Coordinates of C-alpha atoms in Angstrom, one line a residue:
Chain Z
M1 CA 94.2 89.2 86.6
K2 CA 93.3 92.6 87.9
L3 CA 95.2 93.9 90.9
L4 CA 95.1 96.9 93.2
L5 CA 98.3 98.3 94.5
V6 CA 98.0 100.6 97.5
E7 CA 101.3 102.5 97.8
D8 CA 102.0 106.2 98.3
D9 CA 105.7 106.2 97.5
R10 CA 106.0 106.8 93.8
M11 CA 109.2 104.9 93.3
T12 CA 108.0 101.8 95.0
A13 CA 104.7 102.0 93.2
A14 CA 106.4 102.2 89.9
L15 CA 108.6 99.3 90.7
V16 CA 105.7 97.0 91.9
R17 CA 103.5 98.1 89.0
R18 CA 106.2 97.3 86.5
A19 CA 106.8 93.9 88.1
L20 CA 103.1 93.0 88.0
H21 CA 102.6 94.2 84.5
E22 CA 105.4 91.9 83.4
D23 CA 103.4 89.0 84.7
G24 CA 100.4 90.1 82.6
H25 CA 98.3 91.7 85.3
A26 CA 96.3 94.9 85.0
V27 CA 97.3 97.1 87.9
D28 CA 95.4 100.1 89.4
V29 CA 97.2 102.2 91.9
A30 CA 95.8 103.9 95.0
S31 CA 97.9 106.2 97.1
S32 CA 95.8 106.1 100.3
V33 CA 93.4 103.8 102.2
R34 CA 90.5 106.1 101.3
E35 CA 91.3 105.8 97.6
A36 CA 91.8 102.1 97.9
R37 CA 88.4 101.6 99.6
S38 CA 86.7 103.7 96.9
R39 CA 88.4 101.6 94.1
A40 CA 87.6 98.3 95.9
L41 CA 83.9 99.3 96.1
A42 CA 83.8 100.3 92.4
D43 CA 85.8 97.4 91.0
R44 CA 86.6 93.8 91.6
Y45 CA 90.2 92.9 92.2
D46 CA 91.8 89.5 92.1
A47 CA 94.3 90.5 94.7
I48 CA 95.5 93.6 96.6
V49 CA 99.1 94.5 97.3
A50 CA 99.1 97.1 100.1
D51 CA 101.8 99.1 101.9
V52 CA 101.2 99.2 105.7
G53 CA 102.4 102.8 106.1
L54 CA 100.0 105.0 104.2
P55 CA 99.4 108.7 104.7
D56 CA 95.8 108.6 105.9
A57 CA 95.6 105.2 107.7
S58 CA 97.4 101.9 108.0
G59 CA 97.2 99.2 105.4
L60 CA 96.0 97.0 108.3
D61 CA 92.9 99.2 108.5
L62 CA 92.3 98.4 104.8
V63 CA 92.5 94.7 105.5
H64 CA 90.2 95.0 108.5
W65 CA 87.7 96.9 106.4
L66 CA 87.8 94.4 103.6
R67 CA 87.2 91.5 105.9
A68 CA 84.4 93.3 107.7
E69 CA 82.8 93.9 104.3
Q70 CA 83.0 90.1 103.8
R71 CA 85.5 90.6 100.9
A72 CA 87.8 87.7 100.6
T73 CA 90.2 89.4 98.1
P74 CA 93.6 88.1 98.9
V75 CA 96.0 90.7 100.3
L76 CA 99.7 90.9 100.3
L77 CA 101.1 93.5 102.8
L78 CA 104.4 95.4 102.2
T79 CA 105.9 96.1 105.6
G80 CA 109.0 97.6 107.1
A81 CA 111.5 95.0 108.3
D82 CA 111.6 96.8 111.6
A83 CA 108.0 96.3 112.3
P84 CA 107.3 92.6 113.1
E85 CA 104.3 93.6 115.1
D86 CA 102.7 94.9 111.8
I87 CA 103.2 91.5 110.3
V88 CA 101.6 89.7 113.2
R89 CA 98.7 92.2 113.3
G90 CA 98.3 92.1 109.5
L91 CA 98.0 88.4 109.3
D92 CA 95.7 88.2 112.3
T93 CA 93.5 90.9 110.8
G94 CA 93.1 88.8 107.6
A95 CA 96.0 89.6 105.3
D96 CA 97.1 86.5 103.4
D97 CA 100.9 87.2 103.1
Y98 CA 103.5 89.8 103.6
L99 CA 106.8 91.0 102.3
T100 CA 109.3 93.2 104.1
K101 CA 111.0 96.2 102.4
P102 CA 113.4 96.3 100.7
F103 CA 112.1 93.3 98.7
D104 CA 113.4 91.4 95.8
V105 CA 111.1 92.0 92.9
L106 CA 111.3 88.4 91.7
V107 CA 110.1 87.3 95.2
L108 CA 107.3 89.8 95.1
K109 CA 106.1 88.4 91.7
A110 CA 106.3 84.8 93.0
R111 CA 104.4 85.7 96.2
V112 CA 101.6 87.3 94.1
R113 CA 101.4 84.3 91.8
A114 CA 101.1 82.1 94.9
L115 CA 98.4 84.4 96.3
L116 CA 96.4 84.2 93.2
R117 CA 96.6 80.4 93.0
R118 CA 95.4 80.1 96.6
G119 CA 92.6 82.6 96.1
G120 CA 92.9 84.3 99.4
S121 CA 91.0 83.7 102.6
P122 CA 89.2 80.4 103.2
R123 CA 85.9 80.4 101.5
A124 CA 82.6 79.9 103.2
D125 CA 81.1 76.5 102.8
A126 CA 77.6 78.0 102.4
L127 CA 76.5 81.0 100.4
S128 CA 73.1 82.6 100.4
F129 CA 71.2 85.4 98.7
A130 CA 67.5 86.2 98.7
G131 CA 66.5 82.8 99.9
I132 CA 68.9 80.9 97.6
T133 CA 71.4 78.8 99.5
L134 CA 74.4 77.1 98.0
D135 CA 76.2 74.2 99.8
R136 CA 79.6 74.5 98.2
R137 CA 80.9 71.2 99.6
R138 CA 78.0 69.1 98.3
H139 CA 77.3 71.3 95.2
E140 CA 73.7 71.6 96.1
A141 CA 71.5 74.7 95.6
V142 CA 68.1 75.3 97.1
F143 CA 65.6 78.2 97.1
E144 CA 64.1 78.1 100.6
T145 CA 63.1 74.3 100.7
A146 CA 63.0 73.7 96.9
R147 CA 66.0 72.1 95.5
L148 CA 67.4 73.6 92.3
R149 CA 68.6 70.8 90.0
L150 CA 71.7 72.4 88.4
T151 CA 74.5 71.1 86.2
P152 CA 78.0 71.6 87.6
R153 CA 78.5 74.6 85.2
E154 CA 75.1 76.1 86.2
F155 CA 76.1 75.7 89.9
A156 CA 79.4 77.4 89.3
L157 CA 77.6 80.2 87.4
L158 CA 75.1 80.7 90.2
E159 CA 77.9 80.6 92.8
Y160 CA 79.7 83.4 91.0
L161 CA 76.6 85.4 90.6
V162 CA 75.6 85.0 94.3
L163 CA 79.1 86.0 95.3
H164 CA 78.7 89.1 93.2
A165 CA 75.0 89.7 93.7
E166 CA 73.6 93.1 92.8
A167 CA 76.7 93.8 90.7
V168 CA 77.0 93.5 86.9
A169 CA 79.1 90.5 85.8
T170 CA 80.3 90.9 82.2
R171 CA 80.4 88.1 79.7
T172 CA 84.2 88.3 79.6
E173 CA 84.3 88.0 83.3
L174 CA 82.0 85.0 83.4
L175 CA 84.0 83.3 80.7
E176 CA 87.2 83.8 82.7
K177 CA 85.9 83.0 86.1
V178 CA 83.3 80.3 85.4
W179 CA 84.6 78.7 82.2
E180 CA 88.2 79.6 82.9
M181 CA 88.6 80.9 79.4
Q182 CA 91.1 83.8 78.8
F183 CA 89.3 84.7 75.5
D184 CA 85.8 85.0 74.1
P185 CA 85.3 82.0 71.8
G186 CA 82.5 83.9 70.1
S187 CA 79.9 81.4 71.0
N188 CA 76.7 82.0 73.0
V189 CA 77.7 79.6 75.8
V190 CA 77.2 82.2 78.5
D191 CA 73.8 83.3 77.3
V192 CA 72.6 79.7 77.0
H193 CA 73.6 78.9 80.6
I194 CA 72.2 82.2 81.8
A195 CA 68.8 81.4 80.2
R196 CA 68.7 77.9 81.7
L197 CA 69.6 79.2 85.1
R198 CA 67.0 81.9 84.9
S199 CA 64.4 79.4 83.9
K200 CA 65.3 77.2 86.9
L201 CA 65.2 80.0 89.3
R202 CA 61.8 81.1 88.0
A203 CA 60.4 77.6 88.2
A204 CA 61.5 77.4 91.9
G205 CA 59.8 80.7 92.6
A206 CA 63.0 82.4 93.5
R207 CA 62.7 86.1 94.4
A208 CA 66.1 86.9 92.9
R209 CA 66.0 87.6 89.2
L210 CA 68.8 87.1 86.7
V211 CA 68.7 90.3 84.6
T212 CA 70.4 90.8 81.3
L213 CA 71.8 94.3 80.7
R214 CA 72.4 94.6 77.0
G215 CA 75.9 95.6 76.3
A216 CA 76.9 95.4 79.9
G217 CA 76.4 91.9 81.3
F218 CA 74.2 90.1 83.8
V219 CA 73.2 90.8 87.4
L220 CA 71.6 88.6 90.0
T221 CA 69.3 90.9 91.9
A222 CA 66.6 90.9 94.5
R223 CA 65.6 94.5 93.8
P224 CA 62.2 94.8 92.3
D225 CA 63.2 98.0 90.4
A226 CA 66.5 96.5 89.0
A227 CA 65.1 96.2 85.5
T228 CA 64.5 99.9 85.3
A229 CA 67.2 101.4 87.5
A230 CA 70.4 100.2 86.0
A231 CA 70.4 101.2 82.4
P232 CA 67.2 102.8 81.1
G233 CA 66.3 102.0 77.5
D234 CA 69.2 99.6 77.0
R235 CA 68.3 96.3 78.5
S236 CA 66.1 93.3 78.4
T237 CA 64.9 91.2 81.4
S238 CA 64.2 88.1 79.4
Chain R
M1 CA 126.7 99.4 83.0
S2 CA 125.2 96.2 81.8
A3 CA 123.9 93.4 84.1
G4 CA 126.5 91.1 85.3
R5 CA 129.5 93.5 85.1
A6 CA 131.6 93.8 88.3
A7 CA 131.0 97.2 89.8
P8 CA 133.4 99.2 92.0
P9 CA 132.9 99.2 95.7
L10 CA 130.7 102.1 96.9
G11 CA 131.1 102.0 100.6
R12 CA 128.5 102.0 103.3
E13 CA 126.2 104.6 101.7
V14 CA 125.1 102.0 99.2
D15 CA 123.5 98.6 99.7
R16 CA 125.2 96.6 96.9
D17 CA 122.7 93.8 97.1
A18 CA 119.8 96.1 96.6
L19 CA 121.4 97.6 93.5
D20 CA 122.3 94.2 92.1
R21 CA 118.8 93.0 92.5
L22 CA 117.4 95.9 90.5
R23 CA 120.2 95.6 87.9
A24 CA 119.6 91.8 87.5
W25 CA 115.9 92.5 86.8
G26 CA 116.0 95.7 84.7
G27 CA 119.6 96.7 84.2
D28 CA 120.9 100.3 84.6
P29 CA 117.9 101.8 82.8
L30 CA 115.6 100.6 85.6
I31 CA 118.0 101.9 88.3
R32 CA 118.1 105.3 86.5
A33 CA 114.3 105.4 86.3
M34 CA 113.8 104.5 89.9
A35 CA 116.5 106.9 91.0
Q36 CA 114.8 109.7 89.1
L37 CA 111.5 109.1 90.8
F38 CA 113.2 108.8 94.2
F39 CA 115.3 112.0 93.9
E40 CA 112.3 114.0 92.5
D41 CA 110.5 113.4 95.8
V42 CA 113.5 113.8 98.2
P43 CA 113.6 117.6 98.3
A44 CA 110.0 117.9 99.4
L45 CA 110.4 115.2 102.0
L46 CA 113.5 116.8 103.5
S47 CA 111.8 120.2 103.4
T48 CA 108.8 118.8 105.3
A49 CA 111.1 117.0 107.8
R50 CA 113.1 120.1 108.4
A51 CA 110.0 122.3 109.0
A52 CA 108.5 119.6 111.2
A53 CA 111.6 119.2 113.3
A54 CA 111.8 123.0 113.7
S55 CA 108.2 123.3 114.8
G56 CA 108.1 120.1 116.9
D57 CA 105.6 118.5 114.6
A58 CA 106.5 114.9 115.4
A59 CA 103.7 113.3 113.3
S60 CA 104.7 115.2 110.1
L61 CA 108.4 114.4 110.7
A62 CA 107.6 110.7 111.2
G63 CA 105.5 110.7 108.1
A64 CA 108.1 112.2 105.9
M65 CA 110.9 110.0 107.2
H66 CA 108.7 106.9 106.9
V67 CA 108.6 107.4 103.1
V68 CA 112.4 107.8 103.0
K69 CA 112.8 104.8 105.3
S70 CA 110.6 102.7 103.0
S71 CA 112.0 103.8 99.6
A72 CA 115.7 104.5 100.2
P73 CA 116.7 100.8 101.0
Q74 CA 114.8 99.7 97.9
I75 CA 117.1 101.6 95.7
G76 CA 120.2 100.9 97.8
A77 CA 120.5 104.1 99.8
A78 CA 121.3 102.1 102.9
R79 CA 122.6 104.8 105.3
A80 CA 119.9 107.3 104.5
G81 CA 117.3 104.5 105.1
E82 CA 118.8 103.7 108.5
L83 CA 118.8 107.4 109.5
A84 CA 115.3 107.9 108.4
A85 CA 114.2 104.8 110.4
E86 CA 115.9 106.1 113.5
I87 CA 114.2 109.5 113.1
E88 CA 110.8 108.0 112.5
R89 CA 111.2 105.7 115.5
R90 CA 112.1 108.6 117.8
A91 CA 109.5 111.0 116.3
R92 CA 106.8 108.4 116.9
G93 CA 107.8 108.6 120.5
G94 CA 107.0 112.3 120.4
D95 CA 110.6 113.5 120.1
A96 CA 110.9 116.0 117.2
T97 CA 112.8 119.1 118.1
E98 CA 116.0 117.2 119.0
L99 CA 116.0 115.5 115.6
A100 CA 116.9 118.4 113.4
P101 CA 120.6 117.3 113.3
L102 CA 119.7 113.8 112.2
V103 CA 117.4 115.2 109.5
E104 CA 120.4 117.2 108.2
E105 CA 122.6 114.0 108.4
T106 CA 119.9 112.2 106.3
G107 CA 120.1 114.9 103.7
R108 CA 123.9 114.6 103.5
A109 CA 123.7 110.8 103.3
L110 CA 121.2 111.1 100.4
A111 CA 123.6 113.5 98.7
R112 CA 126.5 111.1 99.1
F113 CA 124.4 108.3 97.8
R114 CA 123.4 110.3 94.8
R115 CA 127.0 111.0 93.9
A116 CA 128.0 107.4 94.4
L117 CA 125.2 106.2 92.3
D118 CA 126.0 108.7 89.5
D119 CA 129.5 107.5 89.5
E120 CA 128.4 103.9 89.4
L121 CA 126.0 104.6 86.5
R122 CA 128.7 106.5 84.6
A123 CA 131.3 103.9 85.0

C-alpha cells in the first residue's frame, strides 16, 4: 500500500516511516499541509497519517480539504493528548481514526492496518461520470438510460476507472485494486477486460472513452482531446 | 543495552514507559537514532523560543514549543514535554514575554534528559 505521512517533526516522521515500512508500505512524507495537498493531487494514497499541529495549517484543514474534494482516502490523525477538542473536530470533519502522542508504535501499526481494511469513509452507493451511472449496491451500470451488461469483473473495473476518471490507472494498479493481485502474472487479463469494457461503452454510445496510453496505463476520459493531450506519439486509442 | 535488560531508574526527567516501548521495538540502536534526530533539532527550537519570548512573538514561541511538546514525550523526555506544553498553552493565550524563564527551564530539562539518556545507553 502507498501511504502519505504528514509530519513536520523529523524524529516522529522517522519513527512512523520506519514502522510503516516494516509493514511493507511505501511511505511519502510531507512536512506541511501545502505539501500534503500537492502530493495528494499528484498521487493516490491508500491512507494518510497526519499530525494535527503542522507549521502552515492544521491537519484538520487537510482532512476538510480532502473531504471537500470528495476524496475518501482514510485518514489517521496524530494529536496531542492535551487536545481532546482536536480529536472531536477531526473525527467530525471526516478523519477516520486518531492516535494521541506519545504513541506506541505497535498500536500505530495496528491502527493503520485496521484503517486499510476498512477502506476509509463510507462509500457512495452511486457513482457517475459523463452520463455513466453505477449502482454499487445492485451492481448495475447504465449510460443515460441504456443498461450496460457487464460481468462482475468488468463492473469492478469500470467502478475503479470512474472513481479515478481523467487519471491514468496503471496495469499494476488495476491488477492490485480490481483483481487483488500483488504481482503481475504476465498475462493480458487487464487488456482483455479493458477491450471488452471499451467495446460495451462504445455500443451504448457513451461519451466517455477508455483510452490506452502505451507504457503508462489506461484512462477513462470525457475530454475530446485526451488522445492527443496526454502523451503525444506514444499511445493508441484502440 | 539489549531489549529486556533491567535498566537503572532515571528519575522524573525520563518517561521509562516511553523508552521501554522504543526499546522493545527497535532496541538501543533505535533509541540512539531517534535521540540523534531529536537533539539535532533542539538547539534551533530553543533558539527560536528564546528569541520569540524576548520579542513577545507568541505565535513563534507556541510553534517552537509545540514541536518539543509533541516529540519530547515520544522519546521519553517527560519533564521537557510538560514544560513545552505549558509554554505552548500560555503562548497561545497571547502571553509570551513572561515565559522566558520557562523556556530556560525547558532547556535545562532537555540537558538533564540528554545526560540521563547517555548514561542509560552507556550502561
